[in-house]
Every structure is written in C-alpha cells, then in structure tokens.
Short mmCIF file of C-alpha atoms and ligand atoms in Angstrom, two decimals:
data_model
loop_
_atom_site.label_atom_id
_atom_site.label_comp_id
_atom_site.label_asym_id
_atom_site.label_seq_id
_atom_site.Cartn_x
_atom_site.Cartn_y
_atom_site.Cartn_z
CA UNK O 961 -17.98 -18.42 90.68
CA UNK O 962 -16.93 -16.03 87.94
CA UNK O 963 -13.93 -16.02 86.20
CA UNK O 964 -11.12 -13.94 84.83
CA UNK O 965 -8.61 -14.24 81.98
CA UNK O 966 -5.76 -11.63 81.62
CA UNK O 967 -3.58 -11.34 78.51
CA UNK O 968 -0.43 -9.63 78.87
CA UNK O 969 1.86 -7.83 76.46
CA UNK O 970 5.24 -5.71 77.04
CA UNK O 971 7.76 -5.99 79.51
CA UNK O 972 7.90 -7.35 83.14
CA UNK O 973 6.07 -4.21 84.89
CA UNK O 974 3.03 -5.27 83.03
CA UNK O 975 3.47 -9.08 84.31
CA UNK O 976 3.81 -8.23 87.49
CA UNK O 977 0.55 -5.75 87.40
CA UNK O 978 -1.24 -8.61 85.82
CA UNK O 979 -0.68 -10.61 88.69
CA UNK O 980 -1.43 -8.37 90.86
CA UNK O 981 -4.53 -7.95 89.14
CA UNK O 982 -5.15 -11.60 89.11
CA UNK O 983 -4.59 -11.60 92.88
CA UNK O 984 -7.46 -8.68 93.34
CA UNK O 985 -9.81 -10.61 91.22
CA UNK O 986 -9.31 -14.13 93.36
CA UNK O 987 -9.57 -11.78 96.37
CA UNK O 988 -13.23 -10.83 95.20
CA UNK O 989 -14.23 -14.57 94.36
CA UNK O 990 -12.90 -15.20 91.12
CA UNK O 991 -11.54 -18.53 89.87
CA UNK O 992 -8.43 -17.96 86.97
CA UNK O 993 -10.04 -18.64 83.51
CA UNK O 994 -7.68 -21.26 81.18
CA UNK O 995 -8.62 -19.16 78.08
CA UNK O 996 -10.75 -16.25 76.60
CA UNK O 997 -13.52 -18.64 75.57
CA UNK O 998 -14.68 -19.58 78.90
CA UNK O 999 -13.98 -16.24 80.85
CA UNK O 1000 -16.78 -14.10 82.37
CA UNK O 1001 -14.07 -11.11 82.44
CA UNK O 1002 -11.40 -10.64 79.74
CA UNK O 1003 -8.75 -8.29 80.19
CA UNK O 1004 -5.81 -7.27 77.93
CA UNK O 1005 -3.04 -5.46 79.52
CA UNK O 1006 -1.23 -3.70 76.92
CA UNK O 1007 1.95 -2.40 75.79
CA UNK O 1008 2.09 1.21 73.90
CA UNK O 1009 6.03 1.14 73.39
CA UNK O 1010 6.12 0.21 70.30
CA UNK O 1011 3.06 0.23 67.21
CA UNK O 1012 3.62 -3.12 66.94
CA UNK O 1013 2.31 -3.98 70.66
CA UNK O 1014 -0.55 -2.28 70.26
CA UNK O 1015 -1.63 -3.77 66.59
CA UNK O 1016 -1.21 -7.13 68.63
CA UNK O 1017 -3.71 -6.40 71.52
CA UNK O 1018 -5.92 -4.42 69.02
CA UNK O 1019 -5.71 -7.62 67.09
CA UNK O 1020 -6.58 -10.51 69.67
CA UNK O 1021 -9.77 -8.13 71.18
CA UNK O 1022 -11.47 -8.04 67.80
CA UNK O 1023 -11.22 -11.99 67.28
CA UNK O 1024 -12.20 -12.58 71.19
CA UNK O 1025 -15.55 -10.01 70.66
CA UNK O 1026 -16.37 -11.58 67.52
CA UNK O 1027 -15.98 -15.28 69.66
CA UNK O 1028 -18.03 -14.27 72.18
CA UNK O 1029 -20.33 -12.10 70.23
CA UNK O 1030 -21.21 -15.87 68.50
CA UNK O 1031 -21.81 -17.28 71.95
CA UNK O 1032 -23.93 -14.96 72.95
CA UNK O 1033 -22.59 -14.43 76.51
CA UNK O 1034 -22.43 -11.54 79.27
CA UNK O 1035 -19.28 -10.92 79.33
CA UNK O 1036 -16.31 -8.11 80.46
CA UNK O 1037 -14.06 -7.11 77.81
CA UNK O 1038 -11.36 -4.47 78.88
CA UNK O 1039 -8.10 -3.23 77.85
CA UNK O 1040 -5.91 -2.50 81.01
CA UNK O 1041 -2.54 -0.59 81.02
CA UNK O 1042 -0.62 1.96 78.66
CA UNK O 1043 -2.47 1.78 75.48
CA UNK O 1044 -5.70 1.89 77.66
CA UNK O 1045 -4.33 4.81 79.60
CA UNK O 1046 -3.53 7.04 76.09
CA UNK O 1047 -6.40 5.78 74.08
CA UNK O 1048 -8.89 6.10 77.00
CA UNK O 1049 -12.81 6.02 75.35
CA UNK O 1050 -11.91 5.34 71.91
CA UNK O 1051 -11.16 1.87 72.92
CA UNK O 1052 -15.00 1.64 74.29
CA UNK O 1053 -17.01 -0.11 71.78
CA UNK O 1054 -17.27 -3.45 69.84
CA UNK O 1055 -17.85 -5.42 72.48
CA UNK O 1056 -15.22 -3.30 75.11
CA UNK O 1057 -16.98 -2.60 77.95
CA UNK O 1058 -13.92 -1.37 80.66
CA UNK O 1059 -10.66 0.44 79.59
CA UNK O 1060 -8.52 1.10 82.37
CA UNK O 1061 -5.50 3.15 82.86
CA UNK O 1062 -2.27 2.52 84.44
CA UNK O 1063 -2.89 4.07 88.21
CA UNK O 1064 -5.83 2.71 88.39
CA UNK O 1065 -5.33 -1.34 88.08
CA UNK O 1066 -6.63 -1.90 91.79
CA UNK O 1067 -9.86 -1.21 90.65
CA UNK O 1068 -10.34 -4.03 87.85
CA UNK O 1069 -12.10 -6.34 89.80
CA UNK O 1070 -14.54 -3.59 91.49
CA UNK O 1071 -15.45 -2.88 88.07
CA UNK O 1072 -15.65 -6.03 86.43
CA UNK O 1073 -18.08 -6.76 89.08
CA UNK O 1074 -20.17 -3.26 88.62
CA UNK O 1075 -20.14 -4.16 84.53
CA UNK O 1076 -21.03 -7.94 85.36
CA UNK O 1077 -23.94 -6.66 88.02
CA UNK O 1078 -25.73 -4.50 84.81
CA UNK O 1079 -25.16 -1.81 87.51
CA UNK O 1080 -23.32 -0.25 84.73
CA UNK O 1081 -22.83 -0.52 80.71
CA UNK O 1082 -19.46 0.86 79.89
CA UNK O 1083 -16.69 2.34 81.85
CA UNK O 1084 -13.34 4.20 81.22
CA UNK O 1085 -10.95 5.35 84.47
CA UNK O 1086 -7.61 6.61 82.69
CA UNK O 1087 -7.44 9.32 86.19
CA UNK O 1088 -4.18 9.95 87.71
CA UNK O 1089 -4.54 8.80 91.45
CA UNK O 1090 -2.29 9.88 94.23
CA UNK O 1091 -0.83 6.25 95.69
CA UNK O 1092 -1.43 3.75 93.09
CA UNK O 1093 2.27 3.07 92.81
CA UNK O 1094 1.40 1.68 96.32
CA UNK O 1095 -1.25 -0.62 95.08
CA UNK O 1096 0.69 -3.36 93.02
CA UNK O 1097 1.57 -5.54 95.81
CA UNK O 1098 -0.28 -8.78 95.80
CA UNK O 1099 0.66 -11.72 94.01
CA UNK O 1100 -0.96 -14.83 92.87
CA UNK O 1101 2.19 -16.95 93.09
CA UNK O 1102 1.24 -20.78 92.51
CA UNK O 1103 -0.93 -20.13 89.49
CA UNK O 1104 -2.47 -23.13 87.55
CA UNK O 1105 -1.06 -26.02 89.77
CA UNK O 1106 0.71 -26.14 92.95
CA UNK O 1107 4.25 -25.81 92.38
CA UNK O 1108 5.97 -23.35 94.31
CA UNK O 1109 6.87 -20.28 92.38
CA UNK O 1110 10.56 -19.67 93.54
CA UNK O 1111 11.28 -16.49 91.34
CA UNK O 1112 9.02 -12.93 91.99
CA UNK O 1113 8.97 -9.42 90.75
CA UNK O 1114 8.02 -6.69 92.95
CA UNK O 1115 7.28 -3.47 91.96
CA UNK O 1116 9.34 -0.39 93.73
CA UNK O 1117 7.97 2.43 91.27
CA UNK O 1118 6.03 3.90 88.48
CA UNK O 1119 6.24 6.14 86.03
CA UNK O 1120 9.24 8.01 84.68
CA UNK O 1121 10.98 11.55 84.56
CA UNK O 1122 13.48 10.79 81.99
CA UNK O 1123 11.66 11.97 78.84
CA UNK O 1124 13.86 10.36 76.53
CA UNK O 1125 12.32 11.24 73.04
CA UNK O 1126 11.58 8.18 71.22
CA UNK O 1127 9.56 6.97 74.23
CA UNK O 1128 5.70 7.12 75.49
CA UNK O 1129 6.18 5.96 78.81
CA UNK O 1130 6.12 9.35 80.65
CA UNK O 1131 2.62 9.85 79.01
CA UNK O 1132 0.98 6.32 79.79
CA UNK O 1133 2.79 6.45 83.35
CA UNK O 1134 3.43 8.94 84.71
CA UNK O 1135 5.68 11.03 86.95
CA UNK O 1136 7.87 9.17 89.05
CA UNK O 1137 6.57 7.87 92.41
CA UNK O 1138 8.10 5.35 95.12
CA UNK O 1139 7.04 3.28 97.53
CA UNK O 1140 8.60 3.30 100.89
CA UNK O 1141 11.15 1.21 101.78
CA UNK O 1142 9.39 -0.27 104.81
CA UNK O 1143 6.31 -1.41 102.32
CA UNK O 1144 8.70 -2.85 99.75
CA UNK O 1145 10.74 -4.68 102.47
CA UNK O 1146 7.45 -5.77 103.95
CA UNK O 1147 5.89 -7.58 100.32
CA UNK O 1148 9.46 -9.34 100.10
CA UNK O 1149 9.29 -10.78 103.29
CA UNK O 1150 5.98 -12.02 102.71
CA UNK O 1151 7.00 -13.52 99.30
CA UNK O 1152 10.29 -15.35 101.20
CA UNK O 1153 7.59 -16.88 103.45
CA UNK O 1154 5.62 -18.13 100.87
CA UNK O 1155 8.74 -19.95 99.03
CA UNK O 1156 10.27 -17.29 96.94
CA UNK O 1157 14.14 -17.59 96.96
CA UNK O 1158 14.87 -14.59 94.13
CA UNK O 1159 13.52 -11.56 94.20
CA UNK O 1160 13.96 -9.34 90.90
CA UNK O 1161 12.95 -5.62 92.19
CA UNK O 1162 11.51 -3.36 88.97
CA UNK O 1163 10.44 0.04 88.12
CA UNK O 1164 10.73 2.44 84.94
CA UNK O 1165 14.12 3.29 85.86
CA UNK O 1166 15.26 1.29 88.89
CA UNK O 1167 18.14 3.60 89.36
CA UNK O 1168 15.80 6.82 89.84
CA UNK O 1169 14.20 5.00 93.12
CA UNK O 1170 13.40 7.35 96.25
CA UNK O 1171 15.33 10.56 94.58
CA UNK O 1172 13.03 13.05 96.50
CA UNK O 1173 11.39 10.83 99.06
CA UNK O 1174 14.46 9.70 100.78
CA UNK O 1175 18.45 11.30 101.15
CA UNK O 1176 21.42 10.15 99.63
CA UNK O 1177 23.41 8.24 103.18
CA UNK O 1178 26.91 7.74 103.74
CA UNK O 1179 27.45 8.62 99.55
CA UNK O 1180 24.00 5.78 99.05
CA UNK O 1181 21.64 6.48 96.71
CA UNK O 1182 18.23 5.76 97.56
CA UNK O 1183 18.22 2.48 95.40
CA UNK O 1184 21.34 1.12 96.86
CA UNK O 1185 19.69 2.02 100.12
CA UNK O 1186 16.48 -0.12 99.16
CA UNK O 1187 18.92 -2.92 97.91
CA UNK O 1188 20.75 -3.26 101.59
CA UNK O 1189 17.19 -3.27 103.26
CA UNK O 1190 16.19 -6.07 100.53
CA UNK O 1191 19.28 -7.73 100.83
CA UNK O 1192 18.64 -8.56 104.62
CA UNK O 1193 15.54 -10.23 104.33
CA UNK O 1194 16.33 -13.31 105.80
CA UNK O 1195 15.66 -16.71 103.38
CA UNK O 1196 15.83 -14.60 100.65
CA UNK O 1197 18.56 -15.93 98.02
CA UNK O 1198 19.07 -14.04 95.50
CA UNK O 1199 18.24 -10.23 94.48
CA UNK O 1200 18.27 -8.35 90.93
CA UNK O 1201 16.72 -5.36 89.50
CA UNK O 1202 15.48 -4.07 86.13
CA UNK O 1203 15.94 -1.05 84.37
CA UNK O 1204 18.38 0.54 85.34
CA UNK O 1205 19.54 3.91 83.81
CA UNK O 1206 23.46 4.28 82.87
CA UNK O 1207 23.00 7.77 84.23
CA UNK O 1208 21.98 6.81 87.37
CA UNK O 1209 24.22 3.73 87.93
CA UNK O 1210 26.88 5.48 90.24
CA UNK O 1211 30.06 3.71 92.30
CA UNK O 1212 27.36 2.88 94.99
CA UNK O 1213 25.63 0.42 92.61
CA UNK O 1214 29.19 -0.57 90.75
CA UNK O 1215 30.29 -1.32 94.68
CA UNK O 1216 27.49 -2.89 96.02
CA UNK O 1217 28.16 -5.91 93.43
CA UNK O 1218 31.02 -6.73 95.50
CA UNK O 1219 29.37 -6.01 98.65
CA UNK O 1220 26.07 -7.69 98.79
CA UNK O 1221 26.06 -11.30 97.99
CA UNK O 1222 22.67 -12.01 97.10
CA UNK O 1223 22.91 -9.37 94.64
CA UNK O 1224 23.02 -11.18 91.07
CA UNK O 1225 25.94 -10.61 88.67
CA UNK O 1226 23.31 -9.76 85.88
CA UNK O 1227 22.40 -6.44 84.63
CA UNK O 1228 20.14 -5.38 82.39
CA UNK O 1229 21.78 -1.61 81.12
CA UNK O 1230 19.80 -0.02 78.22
CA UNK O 1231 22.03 1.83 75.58
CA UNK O 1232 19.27 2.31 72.71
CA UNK O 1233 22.81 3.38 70.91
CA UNK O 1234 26.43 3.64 70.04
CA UNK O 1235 26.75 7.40 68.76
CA UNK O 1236 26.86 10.10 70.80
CA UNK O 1237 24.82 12.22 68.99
CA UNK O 1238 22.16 10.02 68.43
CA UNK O 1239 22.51 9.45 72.13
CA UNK O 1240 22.10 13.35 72.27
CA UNK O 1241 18.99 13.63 70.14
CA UNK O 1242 17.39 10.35 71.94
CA UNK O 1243 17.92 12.82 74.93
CA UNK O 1244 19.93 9.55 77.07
CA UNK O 1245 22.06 11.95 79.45
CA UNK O 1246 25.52 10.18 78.86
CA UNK O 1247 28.12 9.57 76.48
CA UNK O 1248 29.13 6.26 74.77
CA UNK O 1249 32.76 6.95 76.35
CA UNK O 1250 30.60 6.77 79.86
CA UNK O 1251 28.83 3.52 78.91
CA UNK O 1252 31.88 1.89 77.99
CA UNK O 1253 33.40 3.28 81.31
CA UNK O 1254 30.61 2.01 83.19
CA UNK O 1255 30.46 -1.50 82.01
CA UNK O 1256 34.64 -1.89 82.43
CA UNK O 1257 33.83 -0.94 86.34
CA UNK O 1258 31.01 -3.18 86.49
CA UNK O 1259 33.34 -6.21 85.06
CA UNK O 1260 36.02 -5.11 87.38
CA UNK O 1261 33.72 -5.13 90.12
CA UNK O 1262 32.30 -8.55 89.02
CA UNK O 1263 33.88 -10.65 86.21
CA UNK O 1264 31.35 -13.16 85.39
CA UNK O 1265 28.86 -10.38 85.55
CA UNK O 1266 25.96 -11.19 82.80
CA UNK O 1267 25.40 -7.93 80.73
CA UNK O 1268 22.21 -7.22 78.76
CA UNK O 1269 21.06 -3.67 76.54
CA UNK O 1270 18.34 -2.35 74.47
CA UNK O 1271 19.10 -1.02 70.97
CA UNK O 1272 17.08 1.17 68.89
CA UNK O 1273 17.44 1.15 65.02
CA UNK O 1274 16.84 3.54 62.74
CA UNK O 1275 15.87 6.78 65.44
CA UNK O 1276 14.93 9.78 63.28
CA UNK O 1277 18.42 10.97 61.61
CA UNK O 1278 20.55 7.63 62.47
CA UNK O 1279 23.23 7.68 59.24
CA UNK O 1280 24.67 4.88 58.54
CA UNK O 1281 27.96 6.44 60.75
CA UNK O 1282 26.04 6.79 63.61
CA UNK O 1283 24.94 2.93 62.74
CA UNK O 1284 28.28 2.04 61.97
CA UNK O 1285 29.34 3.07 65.55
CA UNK O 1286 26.53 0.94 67.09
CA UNK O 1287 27.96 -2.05 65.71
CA UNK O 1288 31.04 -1.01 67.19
CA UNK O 1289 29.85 -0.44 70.83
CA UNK O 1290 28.20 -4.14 70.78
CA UNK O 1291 31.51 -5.77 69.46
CA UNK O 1292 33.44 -3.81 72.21
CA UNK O 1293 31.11 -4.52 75.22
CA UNK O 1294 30.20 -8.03 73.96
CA UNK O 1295 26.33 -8.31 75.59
CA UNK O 1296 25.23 -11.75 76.69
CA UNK O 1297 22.05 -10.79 75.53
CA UNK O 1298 20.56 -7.75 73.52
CA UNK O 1299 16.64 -6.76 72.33
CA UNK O 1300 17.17 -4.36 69.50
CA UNK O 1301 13.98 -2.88 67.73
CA UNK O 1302 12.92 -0.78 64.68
CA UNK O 1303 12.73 2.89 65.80
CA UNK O 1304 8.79 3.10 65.99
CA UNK O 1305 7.16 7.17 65.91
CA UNK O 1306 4.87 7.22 68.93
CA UNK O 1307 2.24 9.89 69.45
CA UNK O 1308 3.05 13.07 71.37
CA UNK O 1309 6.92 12.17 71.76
CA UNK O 1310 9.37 14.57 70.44
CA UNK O 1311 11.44 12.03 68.07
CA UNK O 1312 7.85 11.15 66.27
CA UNK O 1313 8.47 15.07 64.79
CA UNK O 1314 11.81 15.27 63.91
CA UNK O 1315 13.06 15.91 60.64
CA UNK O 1316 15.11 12.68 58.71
CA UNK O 1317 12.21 9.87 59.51
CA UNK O 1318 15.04 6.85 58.68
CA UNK O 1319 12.42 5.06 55.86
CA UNK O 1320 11.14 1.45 56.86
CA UNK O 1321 13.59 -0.56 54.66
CA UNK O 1322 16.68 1.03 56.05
CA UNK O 1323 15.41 0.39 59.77
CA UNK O 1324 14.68 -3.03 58.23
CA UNK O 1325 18.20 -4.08 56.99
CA UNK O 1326 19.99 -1.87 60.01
CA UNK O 1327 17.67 -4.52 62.78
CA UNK O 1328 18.92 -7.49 60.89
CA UNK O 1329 22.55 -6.91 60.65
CA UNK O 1330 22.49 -5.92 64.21
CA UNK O 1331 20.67 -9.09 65.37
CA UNK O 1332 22.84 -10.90 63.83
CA UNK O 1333 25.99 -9.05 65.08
CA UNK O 1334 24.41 -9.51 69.07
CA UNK O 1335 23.07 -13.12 68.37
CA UNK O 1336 26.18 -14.10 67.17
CA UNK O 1337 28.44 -12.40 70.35
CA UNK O 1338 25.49 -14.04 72.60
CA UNK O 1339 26.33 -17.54 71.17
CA UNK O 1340 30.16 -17.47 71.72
CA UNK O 1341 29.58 -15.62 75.28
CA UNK O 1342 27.31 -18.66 76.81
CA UNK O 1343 29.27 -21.16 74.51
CA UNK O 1344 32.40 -19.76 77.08
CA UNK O 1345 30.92 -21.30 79.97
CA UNK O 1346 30.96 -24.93 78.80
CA UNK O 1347 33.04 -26.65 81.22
CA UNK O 1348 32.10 -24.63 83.74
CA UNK O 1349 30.54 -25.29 87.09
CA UNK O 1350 27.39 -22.57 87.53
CA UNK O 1351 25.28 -22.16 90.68
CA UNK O 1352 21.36 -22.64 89.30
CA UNK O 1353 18.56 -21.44 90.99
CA UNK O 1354 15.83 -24.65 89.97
CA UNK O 1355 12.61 -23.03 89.07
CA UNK O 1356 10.85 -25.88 88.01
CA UNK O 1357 9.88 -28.17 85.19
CA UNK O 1358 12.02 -27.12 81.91
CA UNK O 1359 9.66 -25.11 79.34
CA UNK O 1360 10.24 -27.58 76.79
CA UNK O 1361 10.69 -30.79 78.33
CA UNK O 1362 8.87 -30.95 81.23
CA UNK O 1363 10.19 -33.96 82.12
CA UNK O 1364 13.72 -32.01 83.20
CA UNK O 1365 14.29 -28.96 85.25
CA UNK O 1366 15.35 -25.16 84.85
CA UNK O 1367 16.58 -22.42 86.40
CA UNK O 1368 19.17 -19.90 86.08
CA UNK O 1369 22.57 -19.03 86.48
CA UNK O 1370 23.63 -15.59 88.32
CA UNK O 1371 24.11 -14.29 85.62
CA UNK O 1372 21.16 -14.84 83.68
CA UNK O 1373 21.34 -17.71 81.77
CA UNK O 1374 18.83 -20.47 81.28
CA UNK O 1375 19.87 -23.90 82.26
CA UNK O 1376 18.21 -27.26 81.72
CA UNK O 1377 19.43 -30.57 83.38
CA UNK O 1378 18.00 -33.46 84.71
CA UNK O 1379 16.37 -33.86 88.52
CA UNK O 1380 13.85 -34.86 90.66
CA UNK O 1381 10.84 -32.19 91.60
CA UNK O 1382 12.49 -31.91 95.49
CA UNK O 1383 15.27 -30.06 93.84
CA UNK O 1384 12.60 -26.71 92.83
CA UNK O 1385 13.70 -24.19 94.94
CA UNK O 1386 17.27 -25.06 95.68
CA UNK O 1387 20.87 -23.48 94.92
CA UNK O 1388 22.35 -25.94 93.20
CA UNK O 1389 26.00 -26.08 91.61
CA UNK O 1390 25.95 -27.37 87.91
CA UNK O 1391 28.76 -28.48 85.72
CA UNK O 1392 27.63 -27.47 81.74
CA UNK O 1393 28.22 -29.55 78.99
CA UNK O 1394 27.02 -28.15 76.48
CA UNK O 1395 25.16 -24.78 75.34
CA UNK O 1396 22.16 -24.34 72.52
CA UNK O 1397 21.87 -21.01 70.91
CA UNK O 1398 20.26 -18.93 74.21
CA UNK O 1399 20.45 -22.30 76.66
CA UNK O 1400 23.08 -23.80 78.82
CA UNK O 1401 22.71 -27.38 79.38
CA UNK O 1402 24.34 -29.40 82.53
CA UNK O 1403 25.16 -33.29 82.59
CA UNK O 1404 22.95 -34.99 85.45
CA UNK O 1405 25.82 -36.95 86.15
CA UNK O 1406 27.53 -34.59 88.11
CA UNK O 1407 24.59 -33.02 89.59
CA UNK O 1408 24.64 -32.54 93.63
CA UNK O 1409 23.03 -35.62 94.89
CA UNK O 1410 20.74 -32.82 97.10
N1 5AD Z 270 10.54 2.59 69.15
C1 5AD Z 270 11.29 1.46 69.27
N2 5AD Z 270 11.70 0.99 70.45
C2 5AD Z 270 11.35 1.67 71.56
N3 5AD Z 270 11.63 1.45 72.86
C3 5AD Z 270 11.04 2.43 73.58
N4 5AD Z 270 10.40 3.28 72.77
C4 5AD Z 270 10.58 2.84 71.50
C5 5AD Z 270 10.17 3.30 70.23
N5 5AD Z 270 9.45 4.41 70.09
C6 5AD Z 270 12.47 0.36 73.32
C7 5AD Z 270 13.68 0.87 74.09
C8 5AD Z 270 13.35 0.51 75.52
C9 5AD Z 270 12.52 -0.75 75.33
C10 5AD Z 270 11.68 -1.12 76.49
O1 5AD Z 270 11.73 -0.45 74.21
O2 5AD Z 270 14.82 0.17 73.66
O3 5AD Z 270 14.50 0.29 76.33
#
C-alpha cells in the first residue's frame, strides 16, 4: 500500500484541510506515513500569512528533496494550500512534482496517484472551483493509535471579503462561500457518533457565515442561526467557533452566550490594534471605543468568558502613539491569551505599498515589549483561577507527561491532572491547585471518582 505524509503550517483551517486530505488519501488505499523518509507522497500544506511561514515550508521541501533525491526513490512531492495557490508553477521543480491550490484539496489523492502511475510528470491546479468549500468534510479522527479523538474542527466556509490591507488571504482564498446548514449539521452529527464531544466550527471570518445564502430570522444572523442548528445535535457537548470578526459580532452572538449552553465561554476576537487610525489604515471596520464596548457586553453576558486577540506590530506608519495606545487596549481588556506578530509586507496587499515601512528593529523591540505586556496579563489571568473548581473536557494523555491527562476548561485553558484512560471523553469538574505559565494544573485528590 502507498503512503502519505502531510506537513502542516498556519492556523487551524489548514489542520483541518490536512485531515481532510488525509481522510481522501486513506479513502483511495493509503496507509498514514510516520515521517517524510518513508512516504511515497509528501505534501506540505502551507501558510502565506506571514514571510516567515513560507521561508519554513520552502525550507523543510529542499532538505526532504535532497533526502530523497539520495535514496533514489519515486516519490510525490507537493506543496498544498495558500502559498501553493499564489506561487502556482514556480514551486514546480527540484524534486516538486504537484502544487495544489486551496479549492482544489479534494483532488490530492487523484493526483498523487496520476504522478505515482508515471501517467503524468508534473502537475499544478491553483483553479478556482465552484463548491470546494463543500469538499472539506471528512476526517481521519483516531490517527496513529486508537484513542478516541474527543475534540473536532469543522469547516463552515472559505475564503474572505474583508480585504483588510496587511492580509493575503482574499488572494490565496478566495471570495466568501458557505456551506449549507443542513451539510454542516449533517458532518457534526456524524462526528458526535463517532465520539466527538466538542465541536469548534471555523472559517475566515466565522461571523460573515451565510450573509447572502441565507436571511437574517427573528433579528439572527446567519451564524447564530448555524450555532442553534449545531447546538441541537444531540451528544454533542460543547460548541466554539474561530475567527470571528468584531464587526460582525452583533447582540445575537453577545446573547446567544447566555442562551445556548454548549456554547463555550471562549472567544477568540482579533484586534490586530489599539489606535483607531491604524485600525483605519489596516481597513478593520470598527473603532477601539467599539472593541472595548464589545468585550464589556461579552463579560456581562458571560463573566468567566476566556478572551483571546491577534496583534500586529509595526503596520506601515504605526508611531510609537499609535503603539503606545496598543499597550493600553491590552492592559484595559486584559486577554487570557494573545498572538502578536511583526507586521510582515505581503505581495499584492495594499499595506505592502504604503508609505512609512516601520524598519525591522522598531517592529523588533515594539513585538517584545508587547509579548511581554500580554504574557505577563496571561499569567496573573489563569494564576486567578487557582482555587477554583473548572469543568474539563479530558482529551487524552497530557502532551508532556503522558502518563496524566488533559483537556480544557470552557474557557480555554489547558489543564493537566491525574486519571485513568476511561475518563477521555468525559465532563469532568476539577479543583486547580496550581497554574504554570500557559497551564492550569488540578490535584487528583479531589478529582470525581467517575
Ligand atoms: N503580517 C503580520 N501578521 C499578519 N497577520 C495577517 N497578515 C499579516 C501580515 N501581513 C496576522 C493577523 C491575523 C493572523 C492570522 O495573522 O493578526 O489575525
């Protein structure tokens, strides 16, 4: 039997197309390769948001041609995904035999299989393709070994109408297109009677979901439409979503945090930054008065909700004011968690040509101080709930000990206590002793005894 590997890099819409892509190619007969070295067909999803991503996949490729160059096999070597999709043919070459864009993933393993053949030598798909945001939908689930995966993303969308002007993602993805709410229901349901208990719907921009497809109902967006149908699937535990856009998150989301159980009190709510102008030029669509609006109704709505954000450093023109006022947005909202990254120019996006290019060393010391404003406010925020009793979703064996477990509180946090491998899979109520720098841990002690 042949087999595949697939390396992923970038955010959770390119893990979950992996699997999906992993699913296709078991579909068609393949076993799942446990490293580059051994793999008939090598595949590197990649990431173009940032130069950095890219360098990275660009990096690993040349090292796994020149490896299998020495071994003299037959063997696949594609790049799947964004970079693939605005690179295209210039990728072909030096051992890369596929490149595939992002609406046409479904076809990796047909094509593997036409390269591995010798039907064909080289081949590049980067077409647009009218209901590939349909296709992602299968999922590999228990992947090396049999434990039952009890946390899933599905896909609701692709591609994004925003156009905010640091960002590629319109170009490598596309306009924005839906599935239906029937289909999306449908792959949950399917996932609940497989094992899953959590459910963490994602798109581009969540909040964007159905907007011409399907009418606003009884003042419901689309999305909070999507959530209700989700949210009566019946086994299923626990729901959250990723991104959403703060200029799409109206009193129908706010509300349905107090309305819909299973919905997680987590959010993930980019702000890329504090000033309004920079917020102007980045093209965002609100206001840092809004944001900070936005997340007091969210805490209303849910106290213990777990907030997250993006941040961008050094965008074209950034002063050290409109820095300055940054810093001041994070110290007033307090994230549990925050990503912030070095402004990077990306081809073809408006912010890539704007005057006042903020010069490397400045976006260098600007990252750093933030970091260490949001690690710092992340620390005392999960230090806070030591002493308290969390409800943990167990996922399975911890990352770093294996020999205790891990899940996650509703709001987001990691957890690691001790237990037996029946408890994967269950709701169970923690008491935390102590917390680490990103991870809660609870005393076994006063674990449920089931
Ligand atoms: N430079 C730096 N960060 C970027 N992001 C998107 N585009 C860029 C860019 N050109 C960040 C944003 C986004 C996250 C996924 O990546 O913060 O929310």
């Amino acid at each position: 039997m042949p087999s595949v590997f697939i390396k992923t890099y970038g955010c959770q819409m390119n893990e979950r197309d992996s699997d999906a892509v992993a699913a296709q190619f078991i579909a068609c007969g393949y076993t799942l390769a446990a490293s580059e070295a051994v793999a008939d067909v090598v595949l590197l999803n990649t990431c173009s948001v940032r130069d950095a991503a890219e360098q990275k996949a660009l990096g690993r490729m040349t090292n796994v041609a020149a490896t299998i160059r020495k071994q003299g096999r037959q063997v696949v070597l594609g790049y799947l995904g964004c970079m693939a999709q605005s690179r295209g043919r210039e990728l072909l070459g030096a051992g890369v035999n596929l490149v595939l864009g992002t609406q046409k993933l479904h076809r990796a393993a047909e094509l593997a299989d036409e390269l591995l053949a010798g039907r064909q030598t080289t081949l590049c798909d980067t077409e647009a393709e009218a209901g590939s945001e349909a296709q992602i939908r299968d999922h590999v689930l228990a992947l090396n070994d049999s434990r039952p995966v009890v946390s899933a993303y599905v896909s609701i969308m692709q591609g994004c109408n925003q156009r905010c002007t640091f960002c590629i993602v319109p170009q490598t993805r596309g306009e924005e297109r839906s599935r239906s709410i029937e289909d999306i229901v449908a792959e949950c349901r399917g996932l609940v009677a497989r094992g899953v208990k959590e459910i963490t719907l994602l798109g581009q921009i969540v909040t964007s979901y159905g907007r011409r497809l399907i009418p606003v109902q009884d003042g419901k967006s689309p999305f909070v439409q999507l959530l209700e149908a989700v949210h009566a699937v019946e086994g299923l535990e626990r729901i959250r979503f990723t991104s959403p856009h703060p200029k799409g998150y109206g009193t129908d989301l706010v509300e349905a945090y107090a309305r819909l159980p299973k919905l997680c009190e987590s959010a993930h709510l980019p702000v890329q930054s504090g000033s309004n102008r920079v917020l102007k030029l980045m093209h965002r669509g609100y206001t840092r008065e809004r944001y900070l609006e936005l997340v007091g109704q969210l805490r209303t709505a849910q106290p213990r909700i777990g907030l997250g954000t993006d941040i961008i450093v050094g965008f074209p023109g950034e002063t050290g004011e409109d820095f300055a006022q940054t810093l001041d947005l994070v110290q007033r909202v307090q994230f549990d968690s925050a990503y912030v990254f070095k402004y990077s120019p990306r081809k073809d996006t408006p912010a890539a040509a704007m005057p006042d290019q903020v010069p490397v060393e400045v976006r260098e010391e600007r990252h750093a101080r933030l970091l260490l404003a949001v690690t710092e406010i992340g620390q005392a925020r999960l230090q806070r709930l030591v002493g308290q009793t969390v409800q943990v979703l167990v996922e399975g064996p911890s990352r770093k000990n294996p020999a205790r477990l891990e899940g996650r509180t509703r709001s987001n946090q990691i957890v690691v206590f001790e237990g037996t491998p029946r408890h994967v899979g269950q709701l169970l109520d923690v008491h935390v002793t102590r917390a680490s720098a990103v991870t809660l841990y609870g005393d076994p002690a006063i674990l449920n005894p089931d």
